[in-house]
CSV table of C-alpha atoms in Angstrom, one decimal:
chain,number,residue,atom,x,y,z
A,1,MET,CA,0.0,0.0,0.0
A,2,ASN,CA,2.7,2.4,0.9
A,3,THR,CA,4.7,1.9,-2.3
A,4,GLN,CA,1.5,2.4,-4.2
A,5,ARG,CA,0.8,5.6,-2.4
A,6,ARG,CA,4.3,6.9,-3.2
A,7,ASN,CA,3.9,6.0,-6.8
A,8,VAL,CA,0.6,7.8,-6.9
A,9,LEU,CA,2.1,10.9,-5.4
A,10,LYS,CA,5.0,10.9,-7.8
A,11,ALA,CA,2.7,10.3,-10.7
A,12,GLY,CA,2.0,13.9,-11.5
A,13,SER,CA,-0.2,16.9,-10.9
A,14,GLY,CA,-3.4,18.6,-11.8
A,15,ALA,CA,-6.0,16.6,-13.7
A,16,ALA,CA,-3.5,13.7,-14.1
A,17,LEU,CA,-3.1,13.4,-10.3
A,18,MET,CA,-6.8,13.5,-9.7
A,19,THR,CA,-7.4,10.9,-12.3
A,20,VAL,CA,-4.7,8.7,-10.8
A,21,LEU,CA,-6.0,9.1,-7.3
A,22,ALA,CA,-9.6,8.3,-8.4
A,23,ALA,CA,-8.3,5.3,-10.3
A,24,ALA,CA,-6.4,4.1,-7.3
A,25,GLY,CA,-9.6,4.4,-5.2
A,26,ILE,CA,-8.0,6.8,-2.8
A,27,ILE,CA,-10.5,9.4,-3.5
A,28,THR,CA,-14.0,8.8,-4.8
A,29,PRO,CA,-15.2,10.6,-7.9
A,30,GLY,CA,-17.7,12.6,-5.8
A,31,MET,CA,-14.9,14.1,-3.7
A,32,ALA,CA,-13.0,15.3,-6.7
A,33,LEU,CA,-14.5,18.6,-7.8
A,34,ALA,CA,-14.3,17.9,-11.5
A,35,ASP,CA,-10.7,18.7,-12.4
A,36,TRP,CA,-10.1,21.1,-9.6
A,37,ASN,CA,-6.6,20.4,-8.2
A,38,LYS,CA,-7.7,19.8,-4.6
A,39,ALA,CA,-4.3,18.4,-3.6
A,40,ALA,CA,-2.5,21.7,-4.6
A,41,PHE,CA,-5.2,24.0,-3.1
A,42,ASP,CA,-5.3,22.0,0.2
A,43,ALA,CA,-1.5,22.0,0.7
A,44,LYS,CA,-0.4,24.2,3.6
A,45,SER,CA,3.2,24.9,2.9
A,46,MET,CA,5.0,26.3,-0.1
A,47,ALA,CA,7.0,23.0,-0.6
A,48,ASP,CA,3.8,20.9,-0.4
A,49,THR,CA,2.0,23.1,-2.9
A,50,LEU,CA,4.9,23.1,-5.3
A,51,LYS,CA,5.0,19.3,-5.1
A,52,ALA,CA,1.3,19.0,-5.7
A,53,LEU,CA,1.7,21.2,-8.8
A,54,GLY,CA,4.5,19.0,-10.0
A,55,ALA,CA,6.9,22.0,-9.9
A,56,GLY,CA,9.5,20.5,-7.6
A,57,ALA,CA,12.1,23.2,-6.8
A,58,PRO,CA,11.6,25.9,-9.4
A,59,ALA,CA,14.5,28.2,-10.3
A,60,ASP,CA,14.3,31.9,-9.7
A,61,SER,CA,14.1,33.8,-12.9
A,62,LYS,CA,14.5,37.5,-13.7
A,63,ASP,CA,12.2,37.0,-16.6
A,64,VAL,CA,9.2,36.5,-14.3
A,65,GLN,CA,7.7,39.7,-12.9
A,66,VAL,CA,5.4,39.7,-10.0
A,67,THR,CA,3.6,43.0,-9.4
A,68,GLY,CA,1.8,44.3,-6.3
A,69,PRO,CA,1.9,47.0,-3.8
A,70,ASP,CA,4.9,47.2,-1.3
A,71,ILE,CA,2.4,47.9,1.4
A,72,ALA,CA,-1.2,46.7,1.3
A,73,GLU,CA,-3.4,48.5,3.8
A,74,ASN,CA,-6.3,46.1,3.3
A,75,GLY,CA,-5.3,42.5,3.3
A,76,ALA,CA,-8.7,41.5,1.9
A,77,VAL,CA,-8.1,43.0,-1.5
A,78,VAL,CA,-4.5,43.0,-2.6
A,79,PRO,CA,-3.9,43.5,-6.4
A,80,VAL,CA,-1.3,41.2,-7.8
A,81,GLY,CA,-0.1,40.5,-11.3
A,82,VAL,CA,2.2,38.1,-13.0
A,83,ALA,CA,4.0,38.8,-16.3
A,84,SER,CA,6.8,37.0,-18.0
A,85,THR,CA,8.8,37.2,-21.2
A,86,LEU,CA,9.8,33.5,-21.1
A,87,PRO,CA,8.7,31.5,-24.2
A,88,ASN,CA,5.9,29.0,-24.4
A,89,ILE,CA,4.3,29.6,-21.0
A,90,THR,CA,1.5,27.2,-20.4
A,91,MET,CA,0.7,27.8,-16.7
A,92,VAL,CA,0.9,30.6,-14.2
A,93,ALA,CA,0.3,30.3,-10.5
A,94,ILE,CA,0.1,32.7,-7.6
A,95,LEU,CA,1.2,31.5,-4.2
A,96,ILE,CA,1.1,33.4,-0.9
A,97,GLU,CA,3.6,31.9,1.5
A,98,LYS,CA,2.0,32.7,4.9
A,99,ASN,CA,-1.7,32.2,4.0
A,100,PRO,CA,-3.3,29.1,5.5
A,101,ASN,CA,-3.3,27.5,2.1
A,102,ALA,CA,-0.4,28.8,0.0
A,103,LEU,CA,-1.9,28.5,-3.4
A,104,ALA,CA,-4.2,31.3,-4.5
A,105,ALA,CA,-4.9,30.6,-8.1
A,106,THR,CA,-3.6,28.8,-11.2
A,107,PHE,CA,-4.1,29.9,-14.8
A,108,VAL,CA,-3.7,27.6,-17.8
A,109,LEU,CA,-2.8,29.6,-20.8
A,110,PRO,CA,-3.6,28.1,-24.2
A,111,GLU,CA,-1.4,29.1,-27.2
A,112,GLY,CA,-2.1,32.7,-28.1
A,113,THR,CA,-2.8,33.9,-24.5
A,114,GLU,CA,-0.1,36.1,-23.2
A,115,ALA,CA,1.7,35.5,-19.9
A,116,SER,CA,0.2,38.5,-18.3
A,117,VAL,CA,-2.4,38.0,-15.6
A,118,GLN,CA,-3.8,40.3,-12.9
A,119,THR,CA,-6.1,39.5,-10.1
A,120,ARG,CA,-6.8,40.4,-6.5
A,121,VAL,CA,-6.1,38.1,-3.5
A,122,LYS,CA,-6.5,38.0,0.2
A,123,MET,CA,-3.5,38.0,2.6
A,124,GLY,CA,-3.7,37.1,6.2
A,125,GLN,CA,-0.5,38.8,7.1
A,126,THR,CA,2.7,40.3,5.7
A,127,SER,CA,4.1,37.6,3.4
A,128,ASN,CA,6.1,36.8,0.3
A,129,ILE,CA,4.1,36.4,-2.9
A,130,TYR,CA,5.4,33.9,-5.4
A,131,ALA,CA,4.7,33.9,-9.1
A,132,LEU,CA,5.2,30.5,-10.6
A,133,VAL,CA,5.3,30.0,-14.4
A,134,LYS,CA,5.8,26.9,-16.5
A,135,SER,CA,7.8,27.7,-19.6
A,136,ASP,CA,8.8,24.9,-22.1
A,137,GLY,CA,7.9,22.4,-19.5
A,138,LYS,CA,10.2,23.9,-16.8
A,139,PHE,CA,9.1,25.8,-13.8
A,140,PHE,CA,10.4,29.3,-12.8
A,141,MET,CA,9.4,31.7,-10.1
A,142,ALA,CA,9.8,35.2,-8.8
A,143,THR,CA,9.1,36.6,-5.3
A,144,LYS,CA,7.9,39.9,-3.9
A,145,GLU,CA,7.2,40.8,-0.3
A,146,ILE,CA,3.9,42.6,0.4
A,147,LYS,CA,3.5,44.1,3.9
A,148,VAL,CA,0.0,44.0,5.2
A,149,THR,CA,-1.0,46.8,7.7
A,150,LEU,CA,-4.2,46.0,9.6
A,151,GLY,CA,-4.5,49.4,11.1
A,152,GLY,CA,-4.5,51.0,7.7
A,153,CYS,CA,-2.1,53.7,8.8
A,154,GLY,CA,0.5,52.8,6.2
A,155,GLY,CA,3.1,52.0,8.7
X,1,MET,CA,-28.6,32.8,-9.0
X,2,ALA,CA,-25.5,35.0,-8.7
X,3,ASN,CA,-25.3,38.5,-10.0
X,4,PRO,CA,-23.9,39.0,-13.6
X,5,MET,CA,-20.3,39.5,-14.2
X,6,LYS,CA,-18.9,42.7,-15.6
X,7,ILE,CA,-16.8,41.9,-18.6
X,8,ARG,CA,-14.8,44.4,-20.7
X,9,ALA,CA,-12.9,43.4,-23.8
X,10,ALA,CA,-10.9,45.7,-26.0
X,11,ASN,CA,-8.7,44.9,-29.0
X,12,LYS,CA,-5.6,47.0,-29.6
X,13,ASP,CA,-2.9,46.2,-32.2
X,14,GLY,CA,-4.0,42.6,-32.5
X,15,VAL,CA,-4.0,41.9,-28.8
X,16,THR,CA,-7.3,41.6,-26.9
X,17,GLU,CA,-7.3,42.6,-23.3
X,18,VAL,CA,-10.1,41.2,-21.2
X,19,LYS,CA,-11.1,42.4,-17.8
X,20,VAL,CA,-13.6,40.6,-15.7
X,21,LEU,CA,-15.3,41.5,-12.4
X,22,VAL,CA,-17.1,38.6,-10.9
X,23,SER,CA,-19.8,39.0,-8.2
X,24,HIS,CA,-19.1,36.3,-5.6
X,25,GLU,CA,-18.7,36.2,-1.8
X,26,MET,CA,-15.6,34.0,-1.8
X,27,GLU,CA,-15.9,32.7,1.8
X,28,THR,CA,-12.6,31.1,2.9
X,29,GLY,CA,-14.2,28.7,5.4
X,30,GLN,CA,-11.9,30.2,8.1
X,31,ARG,CA,-14.1,33.2,9.2
X,32,LYS,CA,-16.4,33.0,12.1
X,33,ASP,CA,-19.8,34.7,12.4
X,34,SER,CA,-20.9,36.7,15.4
X,35,ALA,CA,-22.1,33.5,17.2
X,36,GLY,CA,-18.6,32.0,16.8
X,37,ALA,CA,-19.7,29.4,14.2
X,38,VAL,CA,-17.4,28.9,11.3
X,39,VAL,CA,-18.8,30.3,8.0
X,40,PRO,CA,-18.6,27.4,5.5
X,41,ALA,CA,-16.3,27.8,2.6
X,42,TRP,CA,-17.9,29.1,-0.5
X,43,PHE,CA,-15.7,30.2,-3.4
X,44,ILE,CA,-15.3,29.9,-7.1
X,45,THR,CA,-13.1,26.9,-8.1
X,46,GLU,CA,-12.9,27.2,-11.8
X,47,LEU,CA,-13.2,30.0,-14.3
X,48,THR,CA,-12.8,29.8,-18.0
X,49,ALA,CA,-12.9,32.3,-20.9
X,50,LYS,CA,-13.7,31.6,-24.5
X,51,HIS,CA,-13.2,33.6,-27.6
X,52,ASN,CA,-15.6,32.5,-30.4
X,53,ASP,CA,-15.7,29.0,-28.7
X,54,LYS,CA,-11.9,28.8,-28.5
X,55,LEU,CA,-10.6,28.5,-25.0
X,56,VAL,CA,-8.3,31.5,-24.1
X,57,LEU,CA,-8.0,31.1,-20.4
X,58,SER,CA,-8.7,28.3,-17.9
X,59,SER,CA,-8.1,29.0,-14.3
X,60,GLU,CA,-8.6,27.4,-10.9
X,61,PHE,CA,-9.2,29.5,-7.8
X,62,GLY,CA,-8.6,28.8,-4.1
X,63,PRO,CA,-10.2,30.6,-1.2
X,64,SER,CA,-7.4,33.2,-1.2
X,65,VAL,CA,-8.9,35.0,-4.2
X,66,SER,CA,-10.6,38.2,-3.0
X,67,LYS,CA,-14.3,38.7,-2.7
X,68,ASN,CA,-15.8,39.7,-6.0
X,69,PRO,CA,-12.8,38.4,-8.0
X,70,TYR,CA,-11.1,40.6,-10.5
X,71,LEU,CA,-9.2,39.2,-13.4
X,72,ALA,CA,-7.4,40.7,-16.3
X,73,PHE,CA,-5.5,38.8,-19.1
X,74,LYS,CA,-4.5,39.3,-22.8
X,75,PHE,CA,-4.6,37.1,-25.8
X,76,LYS,CA,-3.6,37.4,-29.4
X,77,GLY,CA,-6.3,37.6,-32.0
X,78,GLY,CA,-9.9,38.7,-31.6
X,79,ALA,CA,-11.6,41.5,-33.5
X,80,LYS,CA,-14.1,44.1,-32.7
X,81,GLY,CA,-17.5,42.5,-32.6
X,82,ASP,CA,-16.2,39.0,-31.6
X,83,LYS,CA,-17.8,37.4,-28.6
X,84,ILE,CA,-16.1,36.6,-25.2
X,85,VAL,CA,-17.8,34.2,-22.9
X,86,VAL,CA,-16.7,33.8,-19.3
X,87,SER,CA,-18.0,31.0,-17.1
X,88,TRP,CA,-17.4,30.0,-13.5
X,89,LYS,CA,-18.3,27.2,-11.2
X,90,ASP,CA,-18.1,27.4,-7.4
X,91,ASN,CA,-17.6,24.7,-4.7
X,92,LYS,CA,-21.4,24.4,-4.1
X,93,GLY,CA,-21.9,23.6,-7.8
X,94,ASP,CA,-23.4,26.9,-8.7
X,95,THR,CA,-22.4,28.2,-12.1
X,96,ARG,CA,-22.8,31.3,-14.2
X,97,SER,CA,-21.9,32.3,-17.7
X,98,ASP,CA,-21.8,35.8,-19.1
X,99,GLU,CA,-20.8,37.2,-22.5
X,100,ALA,CA,-19.4,40.4,-23.8
X,101,VAL,CA,-18.5,41.8,-27.2
X,102,ILE,CA,-15.0,43.0,-28.0
X,103,GLY,CA,-15.0,46.8,-28.5
């Protein structure tokens, strides 16, 4: 059983992982929210999230930009953006290191869609934000620290 | 039924920029109400965007995405008058789909 579980965990990420887990009878189809990557969204730490996304240990890249305010006065609405000049980007993910679940969102980009995505996230406290991109099958990331001030005094 | 999304799509120099504002509570499942009971998680899990039936963005959200999620992205192609359809699904199985015309 244990070796089977290891193999399942190694087998991959995303839809593939869900399919494998369902096939192995570890999760029932009803538990799997269609293709939603529950394993990645449930992961608590950065390392577990990266593993669930199949990213391993991504290299830092200057060609990935993560944008956001230096100081967010309201942690409930923090605008963040990811952009990259790397070729053939198929996936973009936003991770917030100190949130209860690190992964905020993933975006799958079909051919023709540019690697430039903006959204708004919630942050429980001051934390590093990671932008993860998959380019030519390899993972790269960039980091930015955003300070969250609960008092709204900007300090 | 949830409120409609606001979708703006504009084509400039062959690149279409789409901005979407979704109306959704996005409860994390961590907040407690005044009686101390945990408010159950309720958030959008999947959101897709199509341009003339061709998928241009497919995203998965966790509860960390803000209330009334905002999303902006760009894709190559698209012309004035083309149709953009954005659809989402939440963890309670509710869905909504709205469309806009590229201006």
